[in-house]
Coordinates of C-alpha atoms in Angstrom, one line a residue:
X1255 CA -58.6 27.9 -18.6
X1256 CA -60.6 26.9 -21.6
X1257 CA -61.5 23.7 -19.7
X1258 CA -63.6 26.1 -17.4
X1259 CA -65.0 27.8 -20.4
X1260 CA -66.1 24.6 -22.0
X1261 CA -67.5 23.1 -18.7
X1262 CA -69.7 26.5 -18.3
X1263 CA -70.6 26.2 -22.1
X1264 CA -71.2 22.5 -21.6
X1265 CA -73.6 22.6 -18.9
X1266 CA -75.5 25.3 -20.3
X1267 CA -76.5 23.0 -23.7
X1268 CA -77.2 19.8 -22.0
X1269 CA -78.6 20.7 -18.4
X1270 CA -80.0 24.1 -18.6
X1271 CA -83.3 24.8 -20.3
X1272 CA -84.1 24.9 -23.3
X1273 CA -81.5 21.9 -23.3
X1274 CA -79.6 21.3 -26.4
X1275 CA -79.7 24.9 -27.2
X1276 CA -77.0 27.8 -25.9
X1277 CA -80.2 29.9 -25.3
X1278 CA -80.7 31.3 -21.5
X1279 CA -85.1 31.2 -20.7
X1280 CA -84.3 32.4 -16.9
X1281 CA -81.6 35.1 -16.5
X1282 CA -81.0 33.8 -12.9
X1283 CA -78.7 30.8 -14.5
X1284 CA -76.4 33.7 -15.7
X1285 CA -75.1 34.3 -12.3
X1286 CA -75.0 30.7 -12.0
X1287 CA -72.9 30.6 -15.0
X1288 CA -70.5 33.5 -14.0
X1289 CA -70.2 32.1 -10.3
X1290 CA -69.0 28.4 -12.3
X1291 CA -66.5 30.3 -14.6
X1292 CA -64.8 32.1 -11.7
X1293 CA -64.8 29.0 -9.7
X1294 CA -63.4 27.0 -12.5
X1295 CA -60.6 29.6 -13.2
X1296 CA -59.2 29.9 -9.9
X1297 CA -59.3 26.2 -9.7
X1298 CA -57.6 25.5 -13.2
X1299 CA -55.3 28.6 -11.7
X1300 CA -54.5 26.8 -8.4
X1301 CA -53.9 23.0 -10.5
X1302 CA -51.8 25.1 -13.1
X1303 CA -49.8 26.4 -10.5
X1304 CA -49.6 23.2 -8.4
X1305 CA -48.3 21.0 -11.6
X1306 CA -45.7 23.8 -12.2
X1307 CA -44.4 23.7 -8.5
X1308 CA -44.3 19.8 -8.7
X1309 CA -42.2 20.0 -11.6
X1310 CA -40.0 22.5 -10.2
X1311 CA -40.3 20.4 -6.8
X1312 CA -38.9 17.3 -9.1
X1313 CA -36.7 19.1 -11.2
X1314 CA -34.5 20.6 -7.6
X1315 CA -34.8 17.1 -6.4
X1316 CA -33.0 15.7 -9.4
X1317 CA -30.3 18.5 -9.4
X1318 CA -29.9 17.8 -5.6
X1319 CA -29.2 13.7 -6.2
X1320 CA -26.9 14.5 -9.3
X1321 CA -25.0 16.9 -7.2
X1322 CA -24.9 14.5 -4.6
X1323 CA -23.8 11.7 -6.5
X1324 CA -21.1 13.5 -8.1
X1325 CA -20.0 14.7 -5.0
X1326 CA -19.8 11.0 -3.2
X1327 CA -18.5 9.3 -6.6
X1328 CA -15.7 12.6 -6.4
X1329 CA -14.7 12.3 -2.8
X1330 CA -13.9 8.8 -3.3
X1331 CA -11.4 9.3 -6.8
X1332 CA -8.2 8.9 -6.0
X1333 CA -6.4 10.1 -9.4
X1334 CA -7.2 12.7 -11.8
X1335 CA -8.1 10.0 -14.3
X1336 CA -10.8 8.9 -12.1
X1337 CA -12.0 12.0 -11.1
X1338 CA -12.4 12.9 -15.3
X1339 CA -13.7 9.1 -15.8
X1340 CA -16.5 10.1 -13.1
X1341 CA -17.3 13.7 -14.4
X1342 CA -17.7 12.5 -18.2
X1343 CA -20.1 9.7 -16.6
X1344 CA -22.5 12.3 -14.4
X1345 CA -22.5 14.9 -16.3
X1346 CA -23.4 13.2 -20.0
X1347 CA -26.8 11.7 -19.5
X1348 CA -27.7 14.5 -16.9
X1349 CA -27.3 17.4 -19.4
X1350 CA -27.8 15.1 -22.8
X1351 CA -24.7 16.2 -23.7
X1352 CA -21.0 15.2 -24.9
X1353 CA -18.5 16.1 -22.4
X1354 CA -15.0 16.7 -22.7
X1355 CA -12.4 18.3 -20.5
X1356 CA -9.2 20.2 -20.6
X1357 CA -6.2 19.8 -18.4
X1358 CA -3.2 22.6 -18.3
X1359 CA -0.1 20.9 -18.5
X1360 CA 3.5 22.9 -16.4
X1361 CA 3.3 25.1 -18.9
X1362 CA -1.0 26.3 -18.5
X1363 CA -1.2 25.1 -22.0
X1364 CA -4.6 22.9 -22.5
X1365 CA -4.4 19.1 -23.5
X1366 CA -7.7 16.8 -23.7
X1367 CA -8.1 14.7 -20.9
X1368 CA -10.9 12.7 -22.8
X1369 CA -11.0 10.8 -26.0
X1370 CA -13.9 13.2 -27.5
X1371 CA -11.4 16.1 -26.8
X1372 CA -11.1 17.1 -30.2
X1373 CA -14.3 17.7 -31.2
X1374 CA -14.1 20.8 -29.1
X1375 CA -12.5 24.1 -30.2
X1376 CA -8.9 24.0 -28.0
X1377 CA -8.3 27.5 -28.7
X1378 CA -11.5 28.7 -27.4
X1379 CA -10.5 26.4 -23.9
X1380 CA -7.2 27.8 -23.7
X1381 CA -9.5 31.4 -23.7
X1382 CA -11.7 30.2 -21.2
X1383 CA -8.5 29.1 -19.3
X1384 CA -7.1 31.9 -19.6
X1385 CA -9.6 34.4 -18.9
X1386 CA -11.3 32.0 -16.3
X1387 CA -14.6 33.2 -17.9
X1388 CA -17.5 30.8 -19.6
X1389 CA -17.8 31.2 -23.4
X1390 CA -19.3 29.3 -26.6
X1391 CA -23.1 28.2 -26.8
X1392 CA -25.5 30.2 -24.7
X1393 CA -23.0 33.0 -23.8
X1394 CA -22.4 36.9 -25.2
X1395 CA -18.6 35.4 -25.5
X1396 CA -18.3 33.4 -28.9
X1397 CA -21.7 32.5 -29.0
X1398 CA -21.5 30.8 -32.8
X1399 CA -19.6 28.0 -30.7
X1400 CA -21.2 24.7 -30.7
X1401 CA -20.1 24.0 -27.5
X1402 CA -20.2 25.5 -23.7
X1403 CA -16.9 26.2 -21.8
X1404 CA -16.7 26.7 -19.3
X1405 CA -13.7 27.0 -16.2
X1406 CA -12.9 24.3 -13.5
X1407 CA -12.4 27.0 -10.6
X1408 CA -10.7 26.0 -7.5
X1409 CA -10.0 28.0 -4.7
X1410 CA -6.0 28.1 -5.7
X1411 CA -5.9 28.4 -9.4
X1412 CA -7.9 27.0 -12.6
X1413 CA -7.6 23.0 -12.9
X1414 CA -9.3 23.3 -16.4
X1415 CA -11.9 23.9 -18.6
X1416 CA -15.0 21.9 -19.4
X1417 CA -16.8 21.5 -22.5
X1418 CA -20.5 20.1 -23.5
X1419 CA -21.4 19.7 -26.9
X1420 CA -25.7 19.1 -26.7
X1421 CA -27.1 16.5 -28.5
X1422 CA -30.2 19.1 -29.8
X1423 CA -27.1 21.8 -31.2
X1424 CA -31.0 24.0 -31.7
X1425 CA -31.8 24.8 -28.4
X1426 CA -29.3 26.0 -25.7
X1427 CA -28.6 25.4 -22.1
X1428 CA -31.1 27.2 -20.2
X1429 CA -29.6 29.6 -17.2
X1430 CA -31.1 27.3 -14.6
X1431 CA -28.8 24.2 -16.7
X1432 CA -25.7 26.6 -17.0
X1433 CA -25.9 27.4 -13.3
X1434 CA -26.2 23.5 -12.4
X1435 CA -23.1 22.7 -14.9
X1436 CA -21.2 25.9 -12.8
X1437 CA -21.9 23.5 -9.7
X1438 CA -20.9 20.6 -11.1
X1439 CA -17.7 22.5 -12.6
X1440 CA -16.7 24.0 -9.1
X1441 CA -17.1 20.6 -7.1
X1442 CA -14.8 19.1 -10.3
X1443 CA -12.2 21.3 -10.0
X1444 CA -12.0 20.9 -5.7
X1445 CA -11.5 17.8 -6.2
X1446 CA -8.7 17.9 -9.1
X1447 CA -7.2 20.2 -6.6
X1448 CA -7.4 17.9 -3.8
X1449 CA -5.9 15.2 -5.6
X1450 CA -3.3 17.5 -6.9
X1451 CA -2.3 18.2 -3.5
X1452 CA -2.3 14.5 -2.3
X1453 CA 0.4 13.8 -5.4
X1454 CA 2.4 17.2 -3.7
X1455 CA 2.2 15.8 -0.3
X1456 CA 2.9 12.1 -1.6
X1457 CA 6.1 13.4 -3.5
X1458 CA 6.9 15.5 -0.3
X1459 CA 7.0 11.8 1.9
X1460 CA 9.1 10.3 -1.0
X1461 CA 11.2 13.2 -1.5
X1462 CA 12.1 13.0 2.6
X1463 CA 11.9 9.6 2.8
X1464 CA 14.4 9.4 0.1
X1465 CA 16.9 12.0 2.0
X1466 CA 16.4 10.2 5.4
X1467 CA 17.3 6.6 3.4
X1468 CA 20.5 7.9 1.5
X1469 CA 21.4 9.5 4.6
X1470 CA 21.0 6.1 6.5
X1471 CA 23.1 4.6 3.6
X1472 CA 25.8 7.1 3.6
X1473 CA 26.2 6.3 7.5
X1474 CA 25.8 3.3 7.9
X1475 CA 27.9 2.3 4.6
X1476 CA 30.5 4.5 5.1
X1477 CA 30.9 3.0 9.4
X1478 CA 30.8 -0.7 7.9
X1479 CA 33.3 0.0 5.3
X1480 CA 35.5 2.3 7.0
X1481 CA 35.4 -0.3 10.0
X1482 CA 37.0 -3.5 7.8
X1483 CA 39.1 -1.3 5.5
X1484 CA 40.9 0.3 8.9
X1485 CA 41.2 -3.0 10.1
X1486 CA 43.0 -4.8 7.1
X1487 CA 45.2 -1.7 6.7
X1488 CA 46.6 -1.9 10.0
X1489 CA 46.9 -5.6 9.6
X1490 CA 49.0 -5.4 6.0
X1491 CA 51.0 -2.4 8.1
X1492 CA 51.8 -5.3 10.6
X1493 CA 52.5 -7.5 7.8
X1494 CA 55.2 -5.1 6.2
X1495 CA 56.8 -4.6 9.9
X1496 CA 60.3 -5.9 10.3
X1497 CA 59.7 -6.9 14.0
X1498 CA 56.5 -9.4 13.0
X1499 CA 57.3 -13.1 14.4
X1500 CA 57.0 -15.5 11.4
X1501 CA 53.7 -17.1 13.0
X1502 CA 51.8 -14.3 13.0
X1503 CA 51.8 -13.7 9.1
X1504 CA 49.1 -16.7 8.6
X1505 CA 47.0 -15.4 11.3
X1506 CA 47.1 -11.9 10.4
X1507 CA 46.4 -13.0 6.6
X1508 CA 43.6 -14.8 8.1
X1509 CA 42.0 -11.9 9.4
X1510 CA 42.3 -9.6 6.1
X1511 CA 40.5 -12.9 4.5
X1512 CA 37.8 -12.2 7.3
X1513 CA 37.8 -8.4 6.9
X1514 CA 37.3 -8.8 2.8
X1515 CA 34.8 -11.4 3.4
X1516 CA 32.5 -8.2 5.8
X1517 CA 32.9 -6.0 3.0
X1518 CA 31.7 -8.4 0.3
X1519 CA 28.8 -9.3 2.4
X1520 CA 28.0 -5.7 2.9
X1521 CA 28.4 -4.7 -0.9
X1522 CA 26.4 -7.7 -2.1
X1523 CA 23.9 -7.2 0.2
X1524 CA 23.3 -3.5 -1.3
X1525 CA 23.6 -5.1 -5.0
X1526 CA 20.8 -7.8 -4.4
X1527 CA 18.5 -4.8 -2.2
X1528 CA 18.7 -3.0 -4.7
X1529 CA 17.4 -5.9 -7.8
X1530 CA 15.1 -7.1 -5.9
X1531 CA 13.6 -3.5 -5.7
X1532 CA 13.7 -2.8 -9.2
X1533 CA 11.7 -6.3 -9.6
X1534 CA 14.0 -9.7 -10.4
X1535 CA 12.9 -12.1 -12.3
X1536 CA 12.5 -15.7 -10.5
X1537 CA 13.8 -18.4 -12.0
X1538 CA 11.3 -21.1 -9.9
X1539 CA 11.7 -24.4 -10.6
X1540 CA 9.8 -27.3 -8.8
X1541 CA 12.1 -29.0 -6.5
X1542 CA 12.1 -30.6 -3.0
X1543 CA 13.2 -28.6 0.4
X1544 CA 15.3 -30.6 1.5
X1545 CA 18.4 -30.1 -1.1
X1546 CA 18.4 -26.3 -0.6
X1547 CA 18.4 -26.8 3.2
X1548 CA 21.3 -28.8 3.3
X1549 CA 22.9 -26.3 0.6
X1550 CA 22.3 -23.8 3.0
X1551 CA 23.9 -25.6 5.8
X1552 CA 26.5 -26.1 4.2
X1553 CA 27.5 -22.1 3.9
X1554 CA 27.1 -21.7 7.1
X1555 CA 29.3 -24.4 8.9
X1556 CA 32.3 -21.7 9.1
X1557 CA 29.9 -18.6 10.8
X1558 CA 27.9 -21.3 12.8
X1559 CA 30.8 -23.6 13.9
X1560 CA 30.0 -22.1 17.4
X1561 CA 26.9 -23.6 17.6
X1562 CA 24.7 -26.3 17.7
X1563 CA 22.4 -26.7 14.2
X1564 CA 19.7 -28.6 14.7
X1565 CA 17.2 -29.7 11.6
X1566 CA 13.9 -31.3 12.0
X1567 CA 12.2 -31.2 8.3
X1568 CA 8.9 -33.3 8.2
X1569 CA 8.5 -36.4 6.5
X1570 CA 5.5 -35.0 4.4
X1571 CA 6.8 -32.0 2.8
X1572 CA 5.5 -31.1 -0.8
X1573 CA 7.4 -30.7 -3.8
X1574 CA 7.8 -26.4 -4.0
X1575 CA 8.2 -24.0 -6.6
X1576 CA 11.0 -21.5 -5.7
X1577 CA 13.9 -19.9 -7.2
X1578 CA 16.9 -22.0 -5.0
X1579 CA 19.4 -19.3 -4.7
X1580 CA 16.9 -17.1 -3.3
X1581 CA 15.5 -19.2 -1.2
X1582 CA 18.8 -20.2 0.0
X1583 CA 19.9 -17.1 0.4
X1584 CA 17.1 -16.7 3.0
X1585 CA 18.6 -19.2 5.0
X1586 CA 21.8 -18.4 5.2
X1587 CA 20.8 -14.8 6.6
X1588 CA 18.2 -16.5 9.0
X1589 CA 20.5 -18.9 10.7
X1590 CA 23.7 -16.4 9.7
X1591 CA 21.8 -13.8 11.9
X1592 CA 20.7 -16.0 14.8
X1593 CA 24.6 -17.1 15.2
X1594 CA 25.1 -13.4 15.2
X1595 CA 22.8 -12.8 17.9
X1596 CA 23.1 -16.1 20.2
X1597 CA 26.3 -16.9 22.7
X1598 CA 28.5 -19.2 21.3
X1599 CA 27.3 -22.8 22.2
X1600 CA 23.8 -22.2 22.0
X1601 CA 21.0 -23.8 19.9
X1602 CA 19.3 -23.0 16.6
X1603 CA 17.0 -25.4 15.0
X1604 CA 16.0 -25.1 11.9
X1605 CA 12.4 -26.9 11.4
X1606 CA 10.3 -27.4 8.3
X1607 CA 6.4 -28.7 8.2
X1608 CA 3.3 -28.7 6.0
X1609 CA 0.5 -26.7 6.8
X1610 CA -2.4 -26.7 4.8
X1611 CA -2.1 -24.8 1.5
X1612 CA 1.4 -24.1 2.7
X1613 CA 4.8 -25.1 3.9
X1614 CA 6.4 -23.1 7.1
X1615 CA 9.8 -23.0 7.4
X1616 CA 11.0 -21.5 10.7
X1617 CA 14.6 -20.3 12.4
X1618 CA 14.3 -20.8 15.8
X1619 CA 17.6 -19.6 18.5
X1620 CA 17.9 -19.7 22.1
X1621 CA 19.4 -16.1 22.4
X1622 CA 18.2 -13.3 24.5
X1623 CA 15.2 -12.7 21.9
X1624 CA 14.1 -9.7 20.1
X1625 CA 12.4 -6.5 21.7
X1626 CA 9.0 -5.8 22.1
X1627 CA 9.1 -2.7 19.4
X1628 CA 11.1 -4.6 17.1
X1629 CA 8.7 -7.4 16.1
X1630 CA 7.1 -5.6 13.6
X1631 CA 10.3 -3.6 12.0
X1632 CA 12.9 -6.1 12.3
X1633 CA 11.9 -6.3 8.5
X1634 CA 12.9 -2.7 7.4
X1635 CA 15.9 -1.8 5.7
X1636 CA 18.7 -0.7 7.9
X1637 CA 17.0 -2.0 11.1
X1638 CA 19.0 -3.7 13.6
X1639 CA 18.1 -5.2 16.7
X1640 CA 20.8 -3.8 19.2
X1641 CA 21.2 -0.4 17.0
X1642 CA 24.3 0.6 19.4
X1643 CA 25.3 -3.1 19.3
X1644 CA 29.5 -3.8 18.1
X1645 CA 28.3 -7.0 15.9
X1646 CA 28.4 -6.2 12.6
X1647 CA 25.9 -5.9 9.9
X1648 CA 24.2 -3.0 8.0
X1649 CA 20.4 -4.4 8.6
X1650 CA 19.8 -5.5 5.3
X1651 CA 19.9 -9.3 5.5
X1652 CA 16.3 -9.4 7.2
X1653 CA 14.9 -6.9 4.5
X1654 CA 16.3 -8.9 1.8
X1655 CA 14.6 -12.3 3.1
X1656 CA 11.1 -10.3 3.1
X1657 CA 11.8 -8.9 -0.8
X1658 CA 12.3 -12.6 -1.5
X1659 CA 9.7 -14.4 -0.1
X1660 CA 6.9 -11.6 -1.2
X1661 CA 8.4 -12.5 -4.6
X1662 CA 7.9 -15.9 -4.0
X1663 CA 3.6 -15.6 -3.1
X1664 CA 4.7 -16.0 0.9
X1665 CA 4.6 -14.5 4.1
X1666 CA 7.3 -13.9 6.8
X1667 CA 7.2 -12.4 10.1
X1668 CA 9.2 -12.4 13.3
X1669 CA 8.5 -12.9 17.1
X1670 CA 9.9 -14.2 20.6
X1671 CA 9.9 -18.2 21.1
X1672 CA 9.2 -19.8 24.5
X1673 CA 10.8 -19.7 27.6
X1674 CA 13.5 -17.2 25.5
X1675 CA 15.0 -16.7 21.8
X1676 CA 14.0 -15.4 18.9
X1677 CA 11.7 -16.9 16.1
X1678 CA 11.4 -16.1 12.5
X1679 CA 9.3 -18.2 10.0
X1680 CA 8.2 -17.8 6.3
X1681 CA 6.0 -19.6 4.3
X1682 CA 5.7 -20.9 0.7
X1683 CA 2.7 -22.2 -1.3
X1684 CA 2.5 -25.4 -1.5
X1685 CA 1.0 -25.4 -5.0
X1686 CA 0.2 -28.6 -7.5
X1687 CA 3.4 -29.7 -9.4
X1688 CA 2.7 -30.9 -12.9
X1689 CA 2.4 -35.0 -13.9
X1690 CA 5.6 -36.0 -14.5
X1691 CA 6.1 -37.9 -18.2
X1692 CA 5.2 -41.8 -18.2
X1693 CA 9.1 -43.1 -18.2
X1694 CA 9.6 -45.4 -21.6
X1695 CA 9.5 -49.2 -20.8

């Protein structure tokens, strides 16, 4: 506006005669001059109120990106921490501010989820908490308070309270910043309840999970115990019967021996499940493959007397890094569970190769092979392949062989070989052993 009156004034001293003079010698250049003043005002008018609706224009745009950043950056958090982490992050240089937040613990009282929590008033948060109302700077509630609270609403309850401190303590949030931070607040607090209800529905899973797995151990542990326990007290009832023939008493001893040897398995199987779970501690040295092969062999020649072992290890294996009583603990259930599931006089091979970063160790039978569903779960705990099948076992041995060779950096897996049988290999990294010491001359 004084633009206009200065461009009227201006023209008028150096364009209008007498020029250099404010004095008017025709009274026609009055209308002139009015007709430039109006035009001038409605145009500083129209620019004025162009500027203003630009800045409002820029102002809407930049609350519409913050929002929508804070909304993309909260849909992806998957923990509470995060979600605070990305609220403190938005929210600071967006309203020049220090921002801290409040979290109820099971009891609704407040605790700071942020380092800077302390620098707010906790009791006036545990107000705002509890009376779901904004207070502190800016408000009619506890105005003297250096700081706006104010509630993270959700559509079930109250996940918190936030707080900003401003950096200028002179000049308070204006309405249009308080209703922005109300935003921001509300999409906070949806997804603190979201998250919330992911953890319920996580613990849910667990909880049932949990009940279906004890309830898989109660049944199967209490069949594969009651089983050999029935079985060696009928056979020590035969052994305290008058009648028994004097041959029979080695035999029949020989099958308690048999029975006692089931329930160990079973019970040691359960014991190491349940280490490995808990996270053991390998003891890996580096060593070659072959001597925990033939260690592994060895423990099986009474369960695989029945059949023919055959070994084909490659000349070019590596020197490994593995923990041998694992690893040869593997074996044994491999080839312990192929005789289990293979006719008597069939074939296993047991074969052993290099491949690339790796070595492959695989347990090949020539039974009737496993079924098409059970490729992919023969791995789970308690799964067996013939559930309603009379050879023994609790499902464990497989599961145990994956918990050790995930320990170990490797894979395993399990398929059908060609024209028939099963197949199940795992892998090890190959590695780089260290340079052995020079041997003194």
């Amino acid at each position: 506006m004084l633009a206009s009156f200065l461009s009227v004034a201006a023209f008028d001293f150096f364009f209008v005669p007498p020029q250099l003079s404010f004095a008017v010698s025709d009274t026609q250049y009055l209308l002139t001059f009015g007709v430039m003043l109006v035009v001038a005002l409605i145009i500083s008018q129209l620019t004025a109120r162009f500027r203003f609706e630009a800045t409002i224009a820029t102002y809407r745009e930049r609350r519409t990106r913050a929002l929508y950043d804070l909304g993309r950056e909260l849909a992806s958090a998957l923990t509470a921490s995060q979600i605070i982490e990305t609220a403190v992050g938005r929210l600071e240089p967006l309203f020049r501010a220090k921002v801290m937040l409040f979290i109820p613990n099971s009891e609704d009282r407040l605790r700071a989820a942020t380092e800077t929590g302390n620098d707010a008033d906790a009791g006036v948060a545990q107000w705002v908490f509890d009376n779901q109302q904004p207070a502190g700077l800016g408000t009619n509630t506890l105005p003297s308070s250096a700081a706006l609270y104010v509630p993270l609403k959700a559509p079930m309850r109250v996940r918190g309270v936030i707080a900003l401190l401003p950096e200028d303590a002179v000049h308070p949030f204006l309405p249009e910043q308080q209703r922005l931070l109300e935003t921001c607040a509300a999409q906070i607090a949806l997804a603190l309840e979201r998250v919330h209800y992911v953890e319920v529905a996580q613990d849910a899973i667990v909880a049932m999970e949990s009940e279906r797995l004890r309830n898989s151990v109660l049944s199967v542990v209490s069949h594969d115990l009651r089983t050999p326990l029935t079985t060696m007290l009928g056979l020590a009832n035969m052994l305290n019967a008058p009648t028994l023939p004097p041959g029979r008493q080695s035999e029949i001893a020989q099958s308690i021996q048999d029975e006692a040897i089931r329930m160990t398995k079973l019970v040691t199987n359960l014991l190491d499940m349940a280490k490995l779970q808990s996270g053991v501690k390998l003891n890996k040295e580096w060593q070659l493959l072959d001597e925990v092969v033939g260690s592994a062999v060895r423990a099986c020649e009474h369960s695989l007397r029945h059949h023919k072992l055959e070994l084909k290890l490659s000349r070019d294996l590596p020197v490994l890094e593995y923990d041998a009583v694992l690893i040869e603990r593997v074996l044994v259930n491999l080839l312990e569970n192929a005789g289990k599931y293979t006719p008597a006089g069939s074939r296993i091979e047991l074969a052993a190769r290099h491949d690339g970063d790796k070595v492959r160790i695989t347990v090949t039978d020539d039974g009737p092979g496993l079924p098409s569903s059970m490729e992919h779960r023969a791995f789970d705990k308690f799964t067996r392949g013939a559930p309603e099948s009379t050879t023994p076992g609790v499902g464990l041995g497989l599961a145990i062989c994956r918990a050790i060779i995930e320990n170990h950096g490797g894979t395993i897996e399990a398929g059908n070989a060609q024209p028939h049988g099963a197949r199940f290999s795992f892998t090890l990294p190959a590695g780089s052993p260290p340079e052995l010491p020079p041997e003194d001359a």
